[in-house]
Amino acid sequence: MSHATPLPVSPLPVSIVARGPLRGDVTLPGDKSISHRALMFASLAVGRSRIEGLLEGEDVLATAAAMRAMGATIERDSDGVWQVDGVGVGGLLQPVQALDMGNSGTSTRLLMGLVASHPITATFIGDASLSSRPMGRVIEPLTQMGADITASPGGRLPLMLRGLTPAVPVEYTLPVASAQVKSAVLLAGLNTPGITRVIEPVPTRDHSERMLAGFGAELTVEEGPDGRIISIRGEAELQPQDIQVPGDPSSAAFWLVAGSIVPGSHITIRNACMNPTRTGLLQVLRMMGADITDTSARTVGGEPVADLVVRHAPLTAIEVPADIAPSMIDEYPILFVAAACATGRTVARGAHELRVKESDRIATMAAALTAIGVSVTEHDDGLSIDGSGGARLPGGAQVASKLDHRIAMSMAVAGLVARAPICIDDANPVATSYPAFFETLDALVRATD
């Protein structure tokens, strides 16, 4: 299989030192999951959609580039509003070159679903981190629908997908809790005659269902004996929309923990998405004793939103309920940092999915925390962490981010409560989801200088 190889980027080491309390307001970047979907669905609508608050990180820009390559017109106005002229369901064009997904697993898996039911062939490539992540969980249902997929060994990128039209509608039960797999099957079903159904035994984030219904897809969600049943009628005609993207709760997570563990901190986080499938970390931090209040509850773009106020408070170790995992799967790395500062031993398990994220987040965080002097026990599905009881962490080590943005940001937060600097070997991946992270951190510290 011929493909282009993405150019390597020189590492960007960053050293973080404790600098006092964090105070001020945080304006969150747009939610990454919703931003991806807004671009994709607008590209499949007939007419012009308008998107405000889009996350302009590298992952979302990879989605925009891929949709342009398949025929959509996507432009950013000078005021930061994005205009998308869609090609209609069934109207995707053959891309001339390989689709470079960078570090974005969401882009890759959802776009595989879109291509699967269109009469085009697309080659997906990505960076070293993405190319190490298995795609078999998406390949399986899309193959059942008729797509012809040739992947690299282990079901990895580079990968070539030949879509089939008409594709075959399926009823697919998710073997693992994955919103990406669910969404990929639903998106393939958009251009498939008849009804495509996904059964999820464990509920996952429901942004695809909410937004597809908003664009006019005929979609139903009901409870069945084996879990939630999401059904979508194919050969849909999506209508253009004006979309407001709320703030990303996964980005808010870093400030929720930083505000909780750095003495004297008082942070207000504006416009955070409060979708109940995304608030697991908030629940867990409150169980640990965090002082977090939500105010100004409202609805933005069909999603519940609020402002969150976090103040420093002593945290107490807990056993994290395993059934919360799907609603906080991206937040486990920063939860591990909170646990490192709590009193007692925190046990956080039930998160097998962490093994196949941008890095093996269980092993990577275990290694990073151990390097800075935290006592950690690694399990196949999580970590047990002995907390410092609120005392500063030892620090004084270099840690490996493994090309994972959430590892880099989590260890940056750990550096705020370390006795000696923590050096992160490469902060470049932070740009995939939160380009202004370090700038925001500096502003929160400066507010108390």
Coordinates of C-alpha atoms in Angstrom, one line a residue:
M1 CA 0.0 0.0 0.0
S2 CA 1.6 3.3 -1.0
H3 CA 1.2 6.3 1.2
A4 CA 2.9 9.5 2.3
T5 CA 4.7 9.6 5.6
P6 CA 4.0 12.5 7.9
L7 CA 7.1 14.6 8.6
P8 CA 8.5 14.3 12.2
V9 CA 8.3 17.3 14.5
S10 CA 11.1 18.2 16.9
P11 CA 10.3 17.6 20.5
L12 CA 9.3 20.6 22.6
P13 CA 10.5 20.0 26.3
V14 CA 8.7 22.1 28.9
S15 CA 9.7 22.4 32.6
I16 CA 6.9 23.1 35.1
V17 CA 7.6 24.5 38.6
A18 CA 5.2 25.3 41.5
R19 CA 4.3 29.0 41.3
G20 CA 1.6 29.7 43.8
P21 CA -2.2 29.7 43.6
L22 CA -4.3 29.8 40.4
R23 CA -6.9 32.5 40.2
G24 CA -9.1 34.0 37.5
D25 CA -11.5 33.0 34.7
V26 CA -10.9 30.3 32.1
T27 CA -12.5 30.5 28.6
L28 CA -12.5 26.9 27.4
P29 CA -11.7 25.8 23.9
G30 CA -14.7 24.3 22.1
D31 CA -15.5 20.7 22.8
K32 CA -13.4 18.5 20.6
S33 CA -15.9 15.7 20.2
I34 CA -18.7 18.1 19.2
S35 CA -16.3 20.1 16.9
H36 CA -15.4 17.0 14.9
R37 CA -19.0 16.1 14.5
A38 CA -20.1 19.6 13.6
L39 CA -17.7 19.7 10.7
M40 CA -18.6 16.2 9.4
F41 CA -22.4 16.6 9.6
A42 CA -22.3 20.1 8.1
S43 CA -20.2 18.7 5.2
L44 CA -23.0 16.2 4.6
A45 CA -25.9 18.7 4.7
V46 CA -27.3 20.3 1.6
G47 CA -26.5 24.0 2.0
R48 CA -24.5 26.3 4.2
S49 CA -24.0 25.7 8.0
R50 CA -22.4 28.1 10.4
I51 CA -20.3 27.0 13.4
E52 CA -19.3 29.2 16.3
G53 CA -16.8 28.2 19.0
L54 CA -15.1 25.4 17.0
L55 CA -12.0 24.0 18.6
E56 CA -9.1 25.0 16.4
G57 CA -6.7 22.3 17.6
E58 CA -4.8 20.1 15.2
D59 CA -7.2 17.1 15.6
V60 CA -10.2 19.2 14.5
L61 CA -8.2 20.8 11.7
A62 CA -7.4 17.4 10.4
T63 CA -11.1 16.6 10.2
A64 CA -11.7 19.9 8.3
A65 CA -8.9 19.1 5.8
A66 CA -10.3 15.6 5.2
M67 CA -13.8 16.9 4.6
R68 CA -12.4 19.5 2.1
A69 CA -10.5 16.7 0.4
M70 CA -13.8 14.9 -0.1
G71 CA -15.7 17.9 -1.6
A72 CA -17.0 20.1 1.2
T73 CA -16.2 23.9 1.2
I74 CA -15.0 24.9 4.6
E75 CA -13.8 28.4 5.5
R76 CA -13.0 30.4 8.6
D77 CA -14.2 34.0 8.8
S78 CA -12.1 36.7 10.3
D79 CA -14.4 36.7 13.4
G80 CA -13.6 33.0 14.1
V81 CA -16.9 31.7 12.7
W82 CA -16.7 28.7 10.3
Q83 CA -18.8 28.4 7.2
V84 CA -19.4 25.0 5.7
D85 CA -21.1 24.3 2.4
G86 CA -22.0 20.6 2.4
V87 CA -22.1 18.1 -0.5
G88 CA -25.1 16.1 0.8
V89 CA -25.2 12.5 2.1
G90 CA -23.9 10.3 -0.7
G91 CA -22.0 13.2 -2.3
L92 CA -18.5 12.7 -0.9
L93 CA -15.9 12.8 -3.7
Q94 CA -12.8 10.7 -4.2
P95 CA -9.9 12.2 -2.3
V96 CA -6.8 12.8 -4.5
Q97 CA -4.3 12.1 -1.7
A98 CA -4.1 10.1 1.5
L99 CA -6.1 11.6 4.4
D100 CA -3.6 12.6 7.0
M101 CA -5.3 12.3 10.4
G102 CA -2.3 13.5 12.5
N103 CA -3.0 12.3 16.0
S104 CA -6.7 12.1 15.9
G105 CA -8.3 8.8 16.5
T106 CA -11.8 10.4 16.5
S107 CA -11.3 11.8 13.0
T108 CA -10.0 8.5 11.7
R109 CA -12.7 6.2 13.1
L110 CA -15.7 8.5 12.3
L111 CA -14.4 9.2 8.8
M112 CA -14.0 5.5 8.2
G113 CA -17.7 5.2 8.9
L114 CA -18.6 8.0 6.5
V115 CA -16.4 6.6 3.7
A116 CA -17.7 3.0 4.2
S117 CA -21.0 3.6 2.5
H118 CA -19.8 5.9 -0.3
P119 CA -18.5 4.7 -3.6
I120 CA -15.0 6.1 -3.0
T121 CA -11.6 4.8 -1.8
A122 CA -9.6 6.6 0.9
T123 CA -6.2 5.9 2.5
F124 CA -5.8 7.0 6.1
I125 CA -2.4 7.9 7.5
G126 CA -1.4 9.4 10.8
D127 CA 1.5 10.2 13.1
A128 CA 3.5 7.6 15.0
S129 CA 1.1 7.6 18.0
L130 CA -2.1 7.2 15.8
S131 CA -0.4 4.6 13.7
S132 CA 0.2 2.5 16.8
R133 CA -3.5 2.4 17.7
P134 CA -5.7 -0.5 16.7
M135 CA -8.6 0.1 14.4
G136 CA -10.0 -3.4 14.4
R137 CA -13.0 -2.4 16.5
V138 CA -14.2 -0.2 13.7
I139 CA -13.0 -2.4 10.9
E140 CA -15.3 -5.3 12.1
P141 CA -18.7 -3.6 11.8
L142 CA -17.8 -1.6 8.7
T143 CA -16.7 -4.8 7.0
Q144 CA -20.1 -6.4 7.9
M145 CA -21.7 -3.4 6.1
G146 CA -19.7 -4.2 2.9
A147 CA -16.6 -2.0 3.1
D148 CA -13.4 -3.5 1.8
I149 CA -10.6 -2.5 4.3
T150 CA -6.9 -3.2 3.9
A151 CA -5.0 -2.3 7.1
S152 CA -1.4 -2.5 8.2
P153 CA -0.5 -5.4 10.5
G154 CA -2.5 -5.4 13.8
G155 CA -5.4 -3.5 12.1
R156 CA -3.4 -0.2 12.2
L157 CA -2.7 2.7 9.9
P158 CA -1.8 3.2 7.1
L159 CA -5.2 1.8 6.1
M160 CA -7.1 1.8 2.8
L161 CA -10.9 1.7 2.8
R162 CA -13.1 1.1 -0.3
G163 CA -16.7 2.0 0.4
L164 CA -19.7 0.1 -0.9
T165 CA -22.9 1.7 -2.3
P166 CA -25.4 0.5 -1.4
A167 CA -24.0 -0.7 1.9
V168 CA -25.7 -3.3 4.0
P169 CA -27.6 -2.2 7.1
V170 CA -26.7 -4.0 10.3
E171 CA -27.7 -4.4 13.9
Y172 CA -24.4 -4.2 15.8
T173 CA -23.9 -4.7 19.5
L174 CA -20.8 -2.9 20.8
P175 CA -18.4 -5.3 22.3
V176 CA -16.7 -2.4 24.2
A177 CA -18.1 0.9 25.4
S178 CA -16.9 3.2 22.6
A179 CA -18.7 6.4 21.3
Q180 CA -16.3 6.3 18.3
V181 CA -17.3 2.9 17.2
K182 CA -21.0 3.7 17.7
S183 CA -20.7 6.9 15.7
A184 CA -18.8 5.2 12.9
V185 CA -21.6 2.7 12.4
L186 CA -24.3 5.4 12.6
L187 CA -22.4 7.5 10.0
A188 CA -22.1 4.6 7.7
G189 CA -25.8 4.1 8.1
L190 CA -26.6 7.6 6.9
N191 CA -26.0 6.5 3.3
T192 CA -27.2 2.9 3.7
P193 CA -30.8 1.9 2.6
G194 CA -33.0 0.8 5.5
I195 CA -32.4 0.9 9.2
T196 CA -29.0 0.6 10.8
R197 CA -29.0 -0.2 14.6
V198 CA -26.4 0.0 17.2
I199 CA -26.9 -1.6 20.6
E200 CA -24.7 -0.3 23.4
P201 CA -24.8 -2.3 26.7
V202 CA -23.1 0.6 28.5
P203 CA -24.1 4.2 27.6
T204 CA -21.4 6.4 26.0
R205 CA -21.2 10.0 25.1
D206 CA -24.2 10.8 22.9
H207 CA -23.1 13.9 20.9
S208 CA -23.6 12.1 17.6
E209 CA -27.2 11.2 18.4
R210 CA -28.0 14.7 19.6
M211 CA -26.4 16.4 16.6
L212 CA -27.6 14.0 13.9
A213 CA -31.2 14.6 15.1
G214 CA -30.6 18.3 15.0
F215 CA -29.5 18.1 11.4
G216 CA -32.7 16.3 10.5
A217 CA -31.7 12.6 10.5
E218 CA -34.4 10.1 11.3
L219 CA -32.9 8.7 14.5
T220 CA -34.4 7.1 17.6
V221 CA -33.0 6.0 20.9
E222 CA -34.8 3.5 23.1
E223 CA -34.0 1.2 26.0
G224 CA -33.9 -2.5 25.3
P225 CA -33.2 -5.6 27.4
D226 CA -29.5 -5.5 26.3
G227 CA -29.0 -1.7 26.5
R228 CA -29.6 1.4 24.5
I229 CA -30.8 0.9 20.9
I230 CA -29.9 3.6 18.5
S231 CA -31.6 3.3 15.1
I232 CA -30.9 5.5 12.1
R233 CA -32.8 5.5 8.7
G234 CA -30.4 5.7 5.8
E235 CA -30.4 7.7 2.6
A236 CA -30.9 10.8 4.8
E237 CA -31.1 14.4 3.8
L238 CA -29.4 16.6 6.4
Q239 CA -30.4 20.2 6.7
P240 CA -27.8 23.0 7.3
Q241 CA -27.6 24.3 10.9
D242 CA -26.2 27.1 13.0
I243 CA -24.1 25.5 15.6
Q244 CA -22.7 26.8 18.9
V245 CA -20.0 24.5 20.3
P246 CA -19.9 24.5 24.1
G247 CA -16.6 24.4 26.1
D248 CA -14.8 21.1 26.3
P249 CA -15.3 19.3 29.7
S250 CA -12.1 17.3 29.0
S251 CA -10.2 20.6 28.9
A252 CA -12.0 21.9 32.0
A253 CA -10.8 18.8 33.8
F254 CA -7.2 20.1 34.1
W255 CA -8.4 23.3 35.8
L256 CA -10.8 21.4 38.0
V257 CA -8.0 19.4 39.4
A258 CA -5.4 22.2 39.4
G259 CA -7.8 24.4 41.3
S260 CA -8.5 21.6 43.8
I261 CA -4.9 20.7 44.6
V262 CA -3.0 24.0 44.5
P263 CA -3.5 25.8 47.8
G264 CA -5.2 29.2 47.6
S265 CA -6.7 28.6 44.1
H266 CA -10.0 30.0 43.0
I267 CA -10.9 29.5 39.3
T268 CA -14.1 30.1 37.3
I269 CA -14.4 27.9 34.2
R270 CA -16.9 29.4 31.7
N271 CA -19.2 27.6 29.3
A272 CA -18.4 24.0 30.2
C273 CA -20.5 21.3 28.5
M274 CA -22.4 19.4 31.2
N275 CA -23.7 16.6 29.0
P276 CA -24.4 13.8 31.6
T277 CA -22.3 11.4 29.5
R278 CA -19.2 13.6 30.1
T279 CA -19.4 14.6 33.7
G280 CA -17.9 11.5 35.4
L281 CA -14.7 13.4 36.6
L282 CA -16.9 16.1 38.2
Q283 CA -18.8 13.4 40.1
V284 CA -15.6 11.7 41.2
L285 CA -13.8 14.9 42.4
R286 CA -16.9 15.8 44.4
M287 CA -16.8 12.3 46.0
M288 CA -13.2 13.0 46.9
G289 CA -14.2 16.3 48.6
A290 CA -13.5 18.8 45.9
D291 CA -15.1 22.3 46.3
I292 CA -16.8 22.7 42.9
T293 CA -20.0 24.5 42.2
D294 CA -21.9 25.0 39.0
T295 CA -23.8 28.1 38.1
S296 CA -25.7 29.7 35.2
A297 CA -27.0 26.4 33.9
R298 CA -28.3 26.8 30.3
T299 CA -28.5 25.1 27.0
V300 CA -26.1 25.8 24.1
G301 CA -26.5 24.1 20.8
G302 CA -28.7 21.4 22.2
E303 CA -26.2 20.6 25.0
P304 CA -26.5 21.5 28.7
V305 CA -23.8 24.1 29.7
A306 CA -22.8 25.7 33.0
D307 CA -20.0 27.8 34.6
L308 CA -17.9 25.9 37.1
V309 CA -16.3 27.5 40.2
V310 CA -13.5 25.5 41.8
R311 CA -11.6 26.3 45.0
H312 CA -8.8 24.5 46.7
A313 CA -9.9 21.8 49.1
P314 CA -8.3 18.7 50.7
L315 CA -9.0 15.5 48.7
T316 CA -9.7 12.1 50.2
A317 CA -9.0 8.9 48.4
I318 CA -11.8 6.8 47.2
E319 CA -12.5 3.6 45.1
V320 CA -13.7 5.0 41.8
P321 CA -16.9 3.3 40.7
A322 CA -16.1 1.3 37.6
D323 CA -19.4 2.2 35.9
I324 CA -18.4 5.8 35.7
A325 CA -15.5 5.0 33.4
P326 CA -17.3 5.7 30.1
S327 CA -18.3 9.2 31.2
M328 CA -14.7 10.2 32.1
I329 CA -12.5 7.9 30.0
D330 CA -10.4 10.9 28.7
E331 CA -10.0 12.3 32.2
Y332 CA -8.3 9.4 33.9
P333 CA -4.8 10.8 33.5
I334 CA -5.7 14.0 35.3
L335 CA -7.7 12.0 37.9
F336 CA -4.5 10.1 38.6
V337 CA -2.8 13.4 39.5
A338 CA -5.6 14.3 41.8
A339 CA -5.3 10.9 43.5
A340 CA -1.5 11.5 43.9
C341 CA -2.4 14.5 46.1
A342 CA -5.2 13.0 48.1
T343 CA -5.1 11.4 51.6
G344 CA -5.1 7.6 51.4
R345 CA -5.0 5.1 48.5
T346 CA -7.2 5.8 45.5
V347 CA -8.2 2.8 43.4
A348 CA -9.3 3.6 39.8
R349 CA -10.1 0.6 37.7
G350 CA -12.6 -0.5 35.0
A351 CA -10.8 1.5 32.4
H352 CA -9.4 -1.1 29.9
E353 CA -10.0 1.5 27.1
L354 CA -7.0 3.5 28.4
R355 CA -4.7 0.9 27.0
V356 CA -5.5 1.9 23.4
K357 CA -5.7 5.7 23.6
E358 CA -3.1 8.1 22.1
S359 CA -0.7 6.2 24.4
D360 CA -1.2 3.3 26.8
R361 CA -2.4 5.8 29.4
I362 CA -2.3 3.3 32.3
A363 CA 1.4 2.4 31.7
T364 CA 2.4 5.9 30.7
M365 CA 0.9 7.6 33.7
A366 CA 2.2 4.8 36.0
A367 CA 5.7 5.5 34.7
A368 CA 5.4 9.3 34.9
L369 CA 4.0 9.3 38.5
T370 CA 6.6 6.8 39.7
A371 CA 9.4 9.0 38.2
I372 CA 8.2 12.0 40.3
G373 CA 8.1 10.0 43.5
V374 CA 4.4 8.8 43.7
S375 CA 3.7 5.2 44.9
V376 CA 1.7 3.5 42.1
T377 CA 0.4 0.0 41.6
E378 CA -0.5 -0.8 38.0
H379 CA -3.5 -3.0 37.1
D380 CA -4.6 -4.3 33.7
D381 CA -7.6 -1.8 33.9
G382 CA -6.3 1.1 36.0
L383 CA -4.1 2.2 38.8
S384 CA -4.0 2.3 42.6
I385 CA -2.3 5.4 43.9
D386 CA -1.0 6.3 47.4
G387 CA -1.6 10.0 47.8
S388 CA 0.6 12.6 49.5
G389 CA -2.1 13.8 51.9
G390 CA -1.9 17.3 50.4
A391 CA 1.9 17.6 50.7
R392 CA 3.9 18.5 47.7
L393 CA 5.0 15.8 45.3
P394 CA 8.7 15.2 45.1
G395 CA 9.1 15.9 41.4
G396 CA 12.6 16.5 40.0
A397 CA 12.3 14.2 37.0
Q398 CA 11.8 14.2 33.3
V399 CA 8.6 12.3 32.2
A400 CA 7.6 11.0 28.8
S401 CA 4.4 12.2 27.2
K402 CA 4.4 9.4 24.6
L403 CA 3.0 11.9 22.0
D404 CA -0.2 12.1 24.2
H405 CA -1.7 15.5 24.8
R406 CA -3.5 14.5 28.0
I407 CA -0.4 13.0 29.5
A408 CA 1.5 16.2 28.9
M409 CA -1.2 18.4 30.4
S410 CA -1.8 16.1 33.3
M411 CA 1.9 16.1 34.3
A412 CA 2.0 19.9 33.8
V413 CA -0.7 20.1 36.5
A414 CA 1.4 17.8 38.7
G415 CA 4.3 20.2 38.4
L416 CA 2.2 22.9 40.1
V417 CA 2.4 21.0 43.4
A418 CA 5.9 19.5 43.1
R419 CA 8.9 20.4 45.3
A420 CA 11.3 20.2 42.3
P421 CA 10.6 20.9 38.6
I422 CA 8.9 18.3 36.4
C423 CA 10.2 18.3 32.8
I424 CA 7.8 17.0 30.1
D425 CA 9.9 15.6 27.2
D426 CA 7.5 16.9 24.5
A427 CA 4.6 19.4 24.9
N428 CA 3.9 19.5 21.1
P429 CA 0.9 17.1 21.4
V430 CA -1.0 19.7 23.5
A431 CA -1.8 21.6 20.3
T432 CA -4.0 18.7 19.2
S433 CA -6.7 19.6 21.7
Y434 CA -5.8 22.7 23.7
P435 CA -3.4 25.1 21.9
A436 CA -3.8 27.8 24.6
F437 CA -3.2 25.5 27.6
F438 CA 0.2 26.9 28.7
E439 CA -0.9 30.5 27.9
T440 CA -4.0 30.0 30.1
L441 CA -1.9 28.5 32.9
D442 CA 0.5 31.5 32.9
A443 CA -2.5 33.9 33.0
L444 CA -4.0 32.1 36.0
V445 CA -0.7 32.3 37.9
R446 CA 0.0 35.9 36.9
A447 CA -3.4 36.9 38.4
T448 CA -1.9 36.3 41.8
D449 CA 1.6 37.8 41.2

